Structure formats: structure tokens, C-alpha cells
Coordinates of C-alpha atoms in Angstrom, one line a residue:
M1 CA 78.1 -12.9 33.5
N2 CA 76.2 -14.7 36.1
R3 CA 72.5 -15.4 35.9
W4 CA 71.3 -12.4 37.7
A5 CA 73.2 -10.2 35.1
L6 CA 71.3 -12.0 32.2
A7 CA 67.9 -11.7 34.1
L8 CA 68.3 -8.1 34.4
A9 CA 69.6 -7.5 30.8
A10 CA 66.4 -9.0 29.6
F11 CA 64.0 -7.2 31.8
L12 CA 65.8 -4.0 30.6
C13 CA 65.2 -4.9 27.0
L14 CA 61.5 -5.7 27.4
V15 CA 61.1 -2.1 28.9
A16 CA 62.6 -0.6 26.1
V17 CA 60.7 -2.4 23.5
L18 CA 57.1 -1.8 25.4
P19 CA 56.9 1.9 25.0
M20 CA 58.0 1.8 21.5
R21 CA 54.7 -0.7 20.8
A22 CA 52.5 1.6 22.9
Q23 CA 53.0 4.6 20.7
T24 CA 52.1 2.8 17.5
P25 CA 48.9 5.0 16.2
V26 CA 45.3 3.2 16.1
P27 CA 43.7 3.6 12.7
V28 CA 41.2 6.6 12.9
A29 CA 38.1 6.4 10.7
Q30 CA 37.5 9.4 8.2
M31 CA 33.8 10.7 8.1
E32 CA 31.9 12.5 5.3
A33 CA 28.7 14.3 6.1
V34 CA 27.0 16.2 3.3
R35 CA 23.5 17.3 2.3
D36 CA 21.7 19.4 -0.4
D37 CA 18.1 20.0 -1.3
A38 CA 17.9 16.7 -3.2
G39 CA 19.6 14.3 -0.7
A40 CA 22.5 13.7 1.9
R41 CA 25.3 11.4 2.3
F42 CA 27.1 9.8 5.4
A43 CA 30.3 7.8 5.2
L44 CA 32.9 6.2 7.3
R45 CA 36.3 5.0 5.9
W46 CA 39.3 3.3 7.3
P47 CA 43.0 2.7 6.1
G48 CA 43.2 -0.9 5.1
K49 CA 40.3 -3.8 5.3
I50 CA 37.4 -3.6 7.8
A51 CA 34.2 -5.9 8.1
T52 CA 30.9 -3.9 8.5
E53 CA 27.5 -5.1 10.0
V54 CA 24.2 -3.4 9.1
E55 CA 21.1 -3.6 11.0
R56 CA 17.7 -1.9 10.3
Q57 CA 14.4 -1.5 12.4
G58 CA 12.0 1.1 11.3
R59 CA 13.8 4.4 11.2
E60 CA 17.1 3.2 13.0
V61 CA 20.0 2.1 11.2
V62 CA 22.9 0.4 13.3
L63 CA 26.3 0.2 11.8
R64 CA 28.9 -2.1 13.6
F65 CA 32.6 -2.3 12.5
S66 CA 35.6 -4.6 13.2
R67 CA 37.6 -1.7 14.1
P68 CA 37.1 1.1 16.8
L69 CA 35.9 4.4 15.6
G70 CA 38.6 6.5 17.1
A71 CA 38.5 10.0 17.7
V72 CA 36.2 10.9 14.8
A73 CA 33.7 14.0 15.2
L74 CA 30.5 12.1 15.2
D75 CA 28.7 14.9 17.4
T76 CA 28.4 17.0 14.4
V77 CA 26.6 14.8 12.2
N78 CA 23.1 16.2 13.6
D79 CA 23.9 19.8 12.5
R80 CA 25.3 18.7 9.2
L81 CA 22.7 16.4 8.4
Q82 CA 19.8 18.5 9.8
G83 CA 16.5 17.3 8.2
W84 CA 17.8 14.0 7.1
V85 CA 18.9 12.5 10.4
E86 CA 16.9 13.2 13.5
G87 CA 19.6 11.8 15.8
I88 CA 22.9 9.9 16.4
Q89 CA 24.3 7.7 19.0
Y90 CA 27.8 6.3 19.1
G91 CA 30.1 4.0 21.0
Y92 CA 33.5 2.0 20.9
D93 CA 32.8 0.5 17.4
S94 CA 28.9 1.2 16.5
V95 CA 26.9 4.1 15.1
L96 CA 23.0 4.4 15.5
L97 CA 21.3 6.8 13.3
V98 CA 17.7 7.8 13.7
L99 CA 16.2 8.9 10.2
A100 CA 14.0 11.9 10.2
P101 CA 10.4 11.0 9.1
G102 CA 9.9 10.7 5.4
V103 CA 13.6 9.9 4.7
A104 CA 14.7 6.6 3.4
A105 CA 18.3 5.5 3.5
A106 CA 20.3 3.0 1.1
V107 CA 23.6 1.5 3.0
S108 CA 26.4 0.2 0.9
S109 CA 29.6 -1.2 2.4
D110 CA 33.0 -2.5 1.0
P111 CA 36.3 -3.4 2.5
S112 CA 37.2 0.2 3.3
G113 CA 33.9 1.1 5.1
V114 CA 30.2 2.1 4.8
S115 CA 28.3 4.6 2.8
V116 CA 24.8 5.7 3.6
A117 CA 22.7 7.6 1.0
F118 CA 19.7 9.5 2.0
T119 CA 16.7 10.3 -0.1
R120 CA 12.8 11.5 0.4
E121 CA 10.4 8.6 0.6
P122 CA 7.8 9.0 -2.2
V123 CA 4.6 10.2 -1.1
P124 CA 1.9 7.2 -1.4
V125 CA -0.7 8.1 -4.1
R126 CA -4.0 7.6 -2.5
S127 CA -7.1 6.6 -4.5
K128 CA -9.7 8.9 -5.3
E129 CA -12.3 6.5 -3.3
A130 CA -9.6 7.0 -0.3
E131 CA -9.6 10.8 -0.5
A132 CA -13.5 10.9 -0.9
T133 CA -13.9 8.8 2.2
E134 CA -11.4 10.9 4.3
R135 CA -13.1 14.2 3.1
A136 CA -16.4 12.8 4.1
A137 CA -15.1 11.7 7.6
Q138 CA -13.7 15.3 8.2
R139 CA -17.0 16.9 7.2
R140 CA -18.6 14.5 9.6
L141 CA -16.4 15.7 12.3
D142 CA -16.8 19.3 11.4
Y143 CA -20.8 18.8 11.7
F144 CA -20.6 17.5 15.2
Q145 CA -18.2 20.3 16.1
A146 CA -20.5 22.8 14.7
L147 CA -23.5 21.1 16.4
T148 CA -21.7 21.4 19.6
M149 CA -20.9 24.9 19.4
I150 CA -24.6 26.0 18.6
E151 CA -25.8 24.1 21.8
G152 CA -23.0 25.9 23.7
G153 CA -24.1 29.3 22.5
Q154 CA -21.4 29.7 20.0
V155 CA -23.7 30.4 17.0
K156 CA -21.3 32.6 15.1
R157 CA -18.3 30.1 15.2
S158 CA -20.6 27.6 14.2
R159 CA -21.9 29.5 11.3
S160 CA -18.1 30.2 10.3
L161 CA -17.5 26.4 10.3
L162 CA -20.5 25.3 8.4
L163 CA -19.8 28.0 5.8
D164 CA -16.3 26.4 5.3
V165 CA -17.8 23.0 5.0
L166 CA -20.1 24.0 2.5
R167 CA -17.6 25.8 0.3
A168 CA -16.0 22.5 0.0
E169 CA -19.0 20.3 -0.5
P170 CA -22.1 22.5 -1.4
R171 CA -24.2 19.5 -1.5
D172 CA -23.9 18.4 2.1
A173 CA -27.5 18.3 3.3
Q174 CA -26.9 17.7 6.9
S175 CA -24.5 20.6 7.4
T176 CA -26.9 22.8 5.0
A177 CA -29.8 22.2 7.3
L178 CA -27.8 22.9 10.5
L179 CA -26.5 26.2 8.8
A180 CA -30.1 27.0 8.6
Q181 CA -30.7 26.7 12.2
A182 CA -27.5 28.8 13.1
E183 CA -28.8 31.7 10.6
E184 CA -32.3 31.3 12.3
R185 CA -30.8 31.7 15.7
L186 CA -28.7 34.9 14.8
G187 CA -32.1 36.5 13.4
R188 CA -30.9 36.2 9.7
W189 CA -34.3 34.6 8.7
R190 CA -33.7 35.2 4.9
E191 CA -30.5 33.4 4.8
S192 CA -32.0 30.8 6.9
L193 CA -34.8 30.6 4.5
R194 CA -32.5 30.1 1.6
A195 CA -30.5 27.3 3.5
Y196 CA -33.7 25.3 4.2
S197 CA -34.8 25.5 0.7
T198 CA -31.4 24.2 -0.4
A199 CA -31.6 21.5 2.1
L200 CA -35.1 20.3 0.8
T201 CA -33.7 20.4 -2.7
L202 CA -31.0 17.9 -1.4
T203 CA -33.5 15.8 0.9
P204 CA -37.0 16.4 -0.6
N205 CA -39.9 16.3 2.0
E206 CA -37.7 15.9 5.1
P207 CA -40.3 16.6 7.8
S208 CA -37.8 18.8 10.1
L209 CA -36.9 20.8 7.2
V210 CA -40.6 21.4 6.1
L211 CA -41.6 22.4 9.7
G212 CA -38.5 24.7 9.8
K213 CA -39.1 26.4 6.6
A214 CA -42.8 26.9 7.3
R215 CA -42.0 28.3 11.0
L216 CA -39.8 31.1 9.2
L217 CA -42.5 31.8 6.8
R218 CA -45.2 32.0 9.4
E219 CA -43.1 34.3 11.7
Y220 CA -41.3 36.4 9.1
G221 CA -42.9 36.1 5.4
D222 CA -45.0 38.7 3.8
R223 CA -48.3 39.0 5.7
V224 CA -51.2 41.4 6.4
R225 CA -53.1 41.5 9.7
M226 CA -56.4 42.9 10.8
D227 CA -57.2 43.6 14.3
F228 CA -60.4 44.7 16.2
D229 CA -60.6 45.5 19.9
R230 CA -63.2 46.9 22.1
Q231 CA -61.4 48.8 24.8
T232 CA -63.1 50.1 28.0
V233 CA -61.2 52.3 30.7
K234 CA -63.4 52.2 33.9
G235 CA -64.9 55.4 34.8
A236 CA -63.9 57.0 31.6
E237 CA -63.9 56.3 27.8
S238 CA -64.7 53.4 25.7
Q239 CA -62.8 52.9 22.2
H240 CA -63.2 50.4 19.3
I241 CA -59.8 50.1 17.7
L242 CA -59.2 49.0 14.0
R243 CA -55.6 48.2 13.0
L244 CA -54.3 47.1 9.8
S245 CA -50.7 46.2 9.8
G246 CA -48.4 44.2 7.5
T247 CA -44.8 43.3 6.3
H248 CA -43.7 42.9 2.9
D249 CA -40.1 42.0 1.6
V250 CA -39.1 44.4 -1.2
G251 CA -35.8 42.9 -1.9
R252 CA -32.0 43.7 -1.2
S253 CA -32.7 42.5 2.5
T254 CA -35.2 45.2 3.2
S255 CA -38.9 45.0 4.3
L256 CA -41.6 47.5 4.1
I257 CA -43.7 47.8 7.4
H258 CA -47.1 49.5 7.6
T259 CA -49.5 50.1 10.4
L260 CA -52.8 52.2 10.2
E261 CA -54.7 52.4 13.3
T262 CA -58.2 53.9 13.6
R263 CA -59.7 54.6 17.0
F264 CA -63.7 55.3 17.5
V265 CA -63.8 57.1 21.0
D266 CA -66.8 57.6 23.0
A267 CA -66.1 60.0 25.9
D268 CA -68.5 62.2 28.1
A269 CA -65.9 64.4 29.0
V270 CA -62.1 65.0 27.8
Q271 CA -60.0 67.8 28.9
R272 CA -58.8 70.2 26.1
K273 CA -55.6 72.1 26.1
D274 CA -57.5 75.3 27.5
G275 CA -58.5 73.4 30.3
S276 CA -62.3 73.0 29.2
L277 CA -64.0 69.7 29.5
R278 CA -66.4 68.6 26.5
P279 CA -67.4 65.3 25.1
F280 CA -65.9 63.8 22.3
H281 CA -67.4 60.9 19.8
G282 CA -65.3 60.5 16.8
K283 CA -62.3 58.9 15.3
R284 CA -58.8 59.3 15.3
Q285 CA -55.9 57.6 12.9
K286 CA -52.4 57.4 12.8
L287 CA -50.2 56.0 10.1
E288 CA -46.7 54.3 10.4
L289 CA -44.6 53.4 7.3
G290 CA -41.1 52.0 8.0
L291 CA -38.3 50.4 6.0
A292 CA -36.2 47.7 7.9
H293 CA -32.9 46.9 6.3
D294 CA -30.7 43.7 7.6
W295 CA -27.0 44.3 7.3
P296 CA -24.5 41.5 6.8
E297 CA -23.2 41.7 10.0
L298 CA -26.2 40.9 12.0
Q299 CA -27.4 44.4 12.5
R300 CA -30.9 45.9 11.6
S301 CA -31.9 49.3 10.8
T302 CA -35.4 50.7 10.8
L303 CA -36.5 54.1 9.4
S304 CA -40.1 55.0 10.1
F305 CA -42.5 57.8 9.0
H306 CA -45.2 58.7 11.4
A307 CA -48.4 60.7 10.5
A308 CA -51.6 61.6 12.4
Q309 CA -53.7 64.5 13.1
R310 CA -51.8 67.7 12.9
T311 CA -48.7 65.4 13.4
L312 CA -45.8 64.4 11.2
G313 CA -42.8 62.6 12.7
L314 CA -39.8 60.4 11.9
G315 CA -38.0 57.5 13.9
L316 CA -35.0 55.6 13.6
T317 CA -34.1 52.2 15.4
H318 CA -30.8 50.3 15.1
A319 CA -30.3 46.6 16.4
W320 CA -27.2 44.4 17.1
R321 CA -27.4 40.9 17.4
G322 CA -24.8 38.7 19.0
D323 CA -24.8 34.8 19.9
T324 CA -27.2 35.3 22.8
S325 CA -28.2 38.7 22.8
E326 CA -29.7 41.8 21.1
T327 CA -29.1 45.5 21.7
R328 CA -31.5 48.2 20.2
A329 CA -31.0 51.9 20.2
G330 CA -33.5 54.4 18.5
L331 CA -35.1 57.9 18.7
A332 CA -38.3 59.2 17.3
W333 CA -39.3 62.8 16.8
N334 CA -43.0 64.0 16.7
E335 CA -44.3 60.5 17.1
P336 CA -47.9 60.3 17.6
N337 CA -48.9 59.4 21.1
F338 CA -52.2 57.6 22.0
A339 CA -51.3 56.7 25.5
F340 CA -53.5 59.4 26.9
L341 CA -57.0 60.3 26.1
E342 CA -56.1 63.8 25.8
G343 CA -53.3 62.7 23.4
I344 CA -56.0 60.8 21.2
V345 CA -58.3 63.9 21.1
G346 CA -55.7 66.8 20.9
A347 CA -53.0 65.6 18.8
G348 CA -50.6 64.1 21.1
Q349 CA -46.8 63.9 20.2
R350 CA -43.8 62.5 21.7
D351 CA -40.1 62.8 21.4
H352 CA -38.4 59.8 22.3
V353 CA -34.6 58.1 22.9
F354 CA -34.2 54.8 24.1
L355 CA -31.6 52.0 24.7
Q356 CA -32.6 48.3 25.3
H357 CA -30.6 45.2 25.6
D358 CA -31.7 41.5 25.6
E359 CA -29.6 38.6 26.9
R360 CA -30.2 34.7 26.8
L361 CA -28.4 33.9 30.2
S362 CA -28.9 30.3 29.7
E363 CA -31.4 27.7 28.2
R364 CA -33.9 28.9 30.8
W365 CA -32.9 32.3 32.0
N366 CA -33.7 35.6 29.9
L367 CA -32.9 39.1 30.9
T368 CA -34.1 42.5 29.7
L369 CA -33.0 46.0 30.4
G370 CA -34.1 49.2 29.0
A371 CA -34.0 53.1 29.6
G372 CA -35.5 56.0 27.8
Y373 CA -36.3 59.7 28.1
N374 CA -39.5 61.3 26.6
R375 CA -40.8 64.7 26.0
Y376 CA -44.6 64.8 25.6
G377 CA -46.8 67.5 23.9
L378 CA -50.0 68.3 22.3
S379 CA -50.7 70.1 19.0
G380 CA -49.2 73.6 19.5
A381 CA -47.8 73.0 22.9
K382 CA -44.6 70.8 22.3
D383 CA -43.2 70.7 25.9
L384 CA -45.9 69.8 28.4
A385 CA -44.2 66.8 30.3
R386 CA -40.8 65.2 30.3
S387 CA -40.0 61.7 31.7
A388 CA -37.3 59.0 32.2
T389 CA -38.5 55.6 31.8
V390 CA -36.7 52.3 33.1
E391 CA -37.6 48.7 32.1
A392 CA -36.5 45.3 33.0
S393 CA -37.5 41.8 33.3
L394 CA -36.0 38.4 34.5
R395 CA -37.9 35.4 33.0
Y396 CA -37.4 31.8 34.1
T397 CA -38.7 28.9 32.0
L398 CA -40.1 26.3 34.0
N399 CA -40.9 23.6 31.6
Q400 CA -39.5 23.6 28.0
E401 CA -41.6 20.6 26.7
G402 CA -45.3 20.3 26.5
P403 CA -46.8 23.4 27.6
L404 CA -44.2 26.0 27.6
V405 CA -44.6 27.7 31.1
S406 CA -42.4 30.4 32.5
I407 CA -42.4 32.8 35.4
A408 CA -40.9 36.6 35.2
Y409 CA -40.3 39.6 37.3
V410 CA -41.3 42.8 35.4
L411 CA -40.3 46.3 36.2
D412 CA -42.2 49.0 34.3
A413 CA -41.2 52.6 35.6
E414 CA -41.6 56.3 34.3
Y415 CA -40.3 59.0 36.6
V416 CA -42.0 62.3 35.4
S417 CA -39.4 65.4 36.0
K418 CA -41.6 68.0 34.5
R419 CA -45.3 68.5 34.0
V420 CA -46.8 71.9 33.0
E421 CA -49.8 73.4 34.7
R422 CA -51.8 76.0 33.4
E423 CA -55.0 78.2 34.3
D424 CA -58.3 78.1 32.6
R425 CA -60.6 81.1 31.9
Q426 CA -62.0 80.8 35.4
G427 CA -58.6 80.9 37.0
Q428 CA -58.4 77.2 38.0
R429 CA -55.2 75.3 37.6
F430 CA -55.2 72.2 35.4
V431 CA -52.6 70.0 33.9
P432 CA -53.2 69.6 30.0
L433 CA -51.1 66.3 29.8
P434 CA -51.5 64.3 33.1
A435 CA -48.5 62.3 32.9
A436 CA -47.7 60.7 36.2
T437 CA -44.9 58.9 37.8
R438 CA -45.1 55.2 38.3
E439 CA -43.1 52.4 39.4
V440 CA -44.8 48.9 38.7
H441 CA -43.2 45.8 39.9
G442 CA -45.0 42.8 38.4
I443 CA -45.0 39.0 38.8
Q444 CA -46.2 37.1 35.6
L445 CA -46.8 33.4 35.1
A446 CA -47.2 32.6 31.2
M447 CA -48.4 29.2 29.4
A448 CA -48.3 28.4 25.8
D449 CA -49.3 25.3 24.0
S450 CA -51.1 23.6 20.9
L451 CA -54.5 22.2 21.9
T452 CA -54.4 20.6 18.4
D453 CA -52.3 20.5 15.1
Y454 CA -54.1 23.8 14.0
V455 CA -55.4 25.3 17.6
R456 CA -53.0 27.0 20.1
Y457 CA -53.2 29.4 22.9
E458 CA -51.0 31.9 25.0
A459 CA -52.2 32.7 28.6
Q460 CA -50.6 35.1 31.2
V461 CA -51.8 35.9 34.7
G462 CA -50.1 38.0 37.2
Y463 CA -50.1 41.0 39.9
A464 CA -48.8 44.3 39.3
Y465 CA -47.7 46.5 42.4
D466 CA -47.3 50.3 41.8
R467 CA -45.3 51.7 44.5
R468 CA -46.3 55.1 43.4
G469 CA -49.9 54.5 42.6
K470 CA -52.8 51.7 42.5
S471 CA -52.1 48.0 42.3
G472 CA -54.2 45.2 41.0
P473 CA -54.4 41.9 39.1
Q474 CA -53.6 41.6 35.4
G475 CA -54.0 38.8 32.8
S476 CA -54.3 38.0 29.0
V477 CA -55.2 35.2 26.8
T478 CA -55.0 34.6 23.3
V479 CA -56.6 31.4 21.2
A480 CA -55.4 31.0 17.4
W481 CA -56.7 28.9 14.9
D482 CA -55.0 28.0 11.6
A483 CA -57.8 27.9 9.3
T484 CA -55.7 27.4 6.1
D485 CA -51.8 27.6 5.5
S486 CA -52.5 31.0 4.8
V487 CA -55.1 32.2 7.0
E488 CA -55.0 32.6 10.7
I489 CA -57.8 33.6 12.9
G490 CA -57.7 34.3 16.6
I491 CA -59.5 36.0 19.7
K492 CA -57.9 37.8 22.5
A493 CA -58.8 39.4 25.9
N494 CA -56.8 41.6 28.2
H495 CA -56.9 43.3 31.5
A496 CA -54.6 45.5 33.2
R497 CA -54.4 49.1 34.9
S498 CA -53.6 52.0 32.7
T499 CA -50.8 53.3 34.6
A500 CA -49.7 55.8 32.0
R501 CA -53.0 57.9 32.3
G502 CA -52.2 59.1 35.7
T503 CA -55.5 57.5 37.0
A504 CA -54.3 53.9 37.3
S505 CA -58.0 52.8 36.1
A506 CA -58.7 49.5 35.1
V507 CA -58.4 48.8 31.1
S508 CA -60.2 45.7 29.9
S509 CA -60.3 44.7 26.1
V510 CA -61.5 41.8 23.9
G511 CA -60.9 41.4 20.2
A512 CA -60.2 39.5 17.3
Y513 CA -57.7 39.3 14.7
M514 CA -56.9 37.7 11.3
T515 CA -53.8 37.0 9.4
L516 CA -53.2 36.7 6.0
R517 CA -49.9 35.3 4.8
V518 CA -49.1 36.0 1.1

């Protein structure tokens, strides 16, 4: 055999041997991935010996092996170890395990592979001081959130948040004081008063709390007021008006309201319901007794009883309050009506239904809208006139600090749809009740301020234009003096036009009052 034959034989032997070595199987790792409620386990094992390197950084565990992984089904690990392993990555000879939050891993290796045991990390035990500090910090955040809500007009949401805070910590003086402000903004003066009292027990003599509680007691507390006014109507009568009124809390979120008014009238000629004109020099009285109940859901109902000469009547009003609004609806039957001189002398009566809405549009703008329907009568003659009323005002506050100054547009309109005419004994036609249509558009400039710590004033000037009658200037001024903590004395004056009388006569009045707070 020559040398070329020997080379060819060697090549064929090599070709025959190489395929046999390529078909030798590569050892494949065996995987285990199991879990239960208590823990989980992940393992990789090889036949024969293997070296393993372990590297840990945070929640990442890196496993490197001296042999390739082979075709092991590592893509199923996420599902099989759900809740224990957040993710897995793998390559030729390495595996990266990302532990789920709160999971601890114990890695153990031996010549055949590696095993990873997963357990829950123990929850660190915090000290009572740390817990108290955390709660205080959360209350602080809740307080500022509630304050922001109030300033943004979300008073109901602020109140709800503050109640949650105080249920957890009743002695939080700052949140209690803020709750008092929220309750006051919502018209819940009793709840506000209780919150102010609680806050004062936690922080005695705090000036802002003392002033807040005093303001509530001044405005809503039990009181009796006596008014005296002398009123003159140009070209008509003069009246001396005495009025005794008061409010008394009777418990269970209910107040008793009462008003007794006495009018001494001097008129040279008053038309009676038979058409005759006769003088009248005498007095007339009317009484109103009411029960006002404040409901839990920011609502108020007032039931009233009215009495006057030959007149008994009833009234019911209900109010709904919101964060920045209040809506009132009411009706009155046989209500004594002293708007007309004929009604004062001849037992005037009115049936009345109405709907009113007040809305605080912003810190400076306030809107009022209202509508009503009336039926007027005298004793023995119920249906002498009917009318519809419309009222509106839009007020803008010019200055919120120092003197409180505002300007307003006011609409006061009454459209008479029916007015009965009769004949007297001489056959002359007359109107028993001179209801007249009016549409008064007014511009008012108001100012209020304190002259000293105990003396304050309110003043208003403007002009009223009646599209259906006479126009003219109007104005009023009141000066009040706090003689003591429980006694207030004031003087007042007013000038306007009596558009409701049909004559549009100028009406002027001066008077004084005294309020006793009990």
C-alpha cells in the first residue's frame, strides 16, 4: 500500500470517529420549583460533580455553574413560584433570580448542584415611640389637607376628614379647632360651639378660640331683643313700633323663636273695606311663635304660628345647606300682613309660597335668587289681590380687611295679576287693598367696621329705580355699643320708598334697640 492509500484510510477512520463523538449527550440539569403558603423551594441538580458560585445584591440572587444549563424549562419558574420570585433571567451557565418584596432566600450548594429556600422576612417590630411619631406626622398631614379643603370650599369633605382624625385622637386640639370652623361654615352652630368648648379645654384661654366661641354665642345664643322705631310715611301716617323678639335653645337641636310687635298708628284717613275714609288712632299687634329644628344632614325646618286681630295663621320653612350655598322653600297660610296701612287697620292677611337660593360664587362674589306667589286679603275678604314676586342680588366685596366694603345690584319686583275693585255706597269705585306692580332696580354701597373694641357701625347708601313707579335714594345706618358682655345697645335710621303701598311714598324711620344675651 502506497503512501496515498495510507492517508486516505486514516481520513476515513477520522470521519467515522467524529460523528460518534458529536452524538454523545450533554448532561442536562434537573429543576425543582415548588411553593406553598409557608415557603417555596428552587433547585438545580446535575449528574456528576459541578461547581457553583453565588452572588447576592439586594433582592437579586445570581447563580453561576461550571456546566451549561441545557434545555431546562426555566421559563416556567415565574408561574410556579408566583408570590416568591418576581422575575427570572438565565443564560448559558447562569441564573438570575429577583425576589419578591418581603421574601428572604437561603442558598445552599453541594457537588451535585444548588438549592434555594424562600421564606417571608419577619416584619420589623417598631417601638411605641416610633408608632406615635408616625401617627402624629399623619395627623399633621391630615390637618393641612383639611385646611386646604376648607379654603377651597370643600367644607363637607374637610369636616369628614377631621372627624376621622378625632376618632383616632380625640385630644388633637388643632384639628378640634379646625372642626369648629368647618361646622360654623356649614351652619351647624351647636356642633361648632361644642368643638370650640372642647378645644378650649385642651388649650385654655387660646385667644382665637375664645373669640370664635364668643362670636357664636353672640350670633346664635339665647337672647332677647327690644326695638323701638318711629316711622313716618310722607303724606300719610306715622307709626310708633315696639318689637320684642328672642331665641331660646330648648334642647334636641331645637330653638324657640318669638316676636311680638305692637304698632301705634296715627292716620287722618284710612280706607276701610267698604270704601269709606275714616281716621285711625290706635294700636295693632301681631305675634309669631316658631320652632326651628336643625337636622343632622345640614337641613333646618321652622314651624311658625301667627296671630293678630281676627287672624290666625301657620307657616313652614325648610332650608338645605351646602358647602357654599343655602336653599330655602316655604309656605304661609293666613299670615298677618302689615305691609299696607289698610292691612294694619283691617286685619290684613297673606297666603305665600316662596323659593330662595343663596350661593357664594367665590371669596368676593355672592348671589341671591328668589321667587314667590302671594294672595292678599282683609278680614272677611280673603282674595283681594294676587301677585308674583321676583328678587335677586349680586354682591361684590371690595375690601375684606379693615372696613368691610361691598357693592351690590338688587332686584325687588312684584307683578300684580289680580286686584279687586268695588263700589262704595255712593257708587264710586275703589280698591280695598292697593297692591301695585313694582320693578325696583337698586345699586347699594355698604360698609361695616369697628370704631373701637366695643363700638361698631354698618352703613348703606344707594339709589332705587322703579321701572313701574317712582325712584329715589335710599340709605340706612346702625351704630352698636357693647355695654357689657351680655348687653348691646344700638341706634338706627333708615330712608326708602314704600313701593309695596302703591303710592311709592318716602318712608323714614329712626329708632333704638337693646339686646340681652342670656
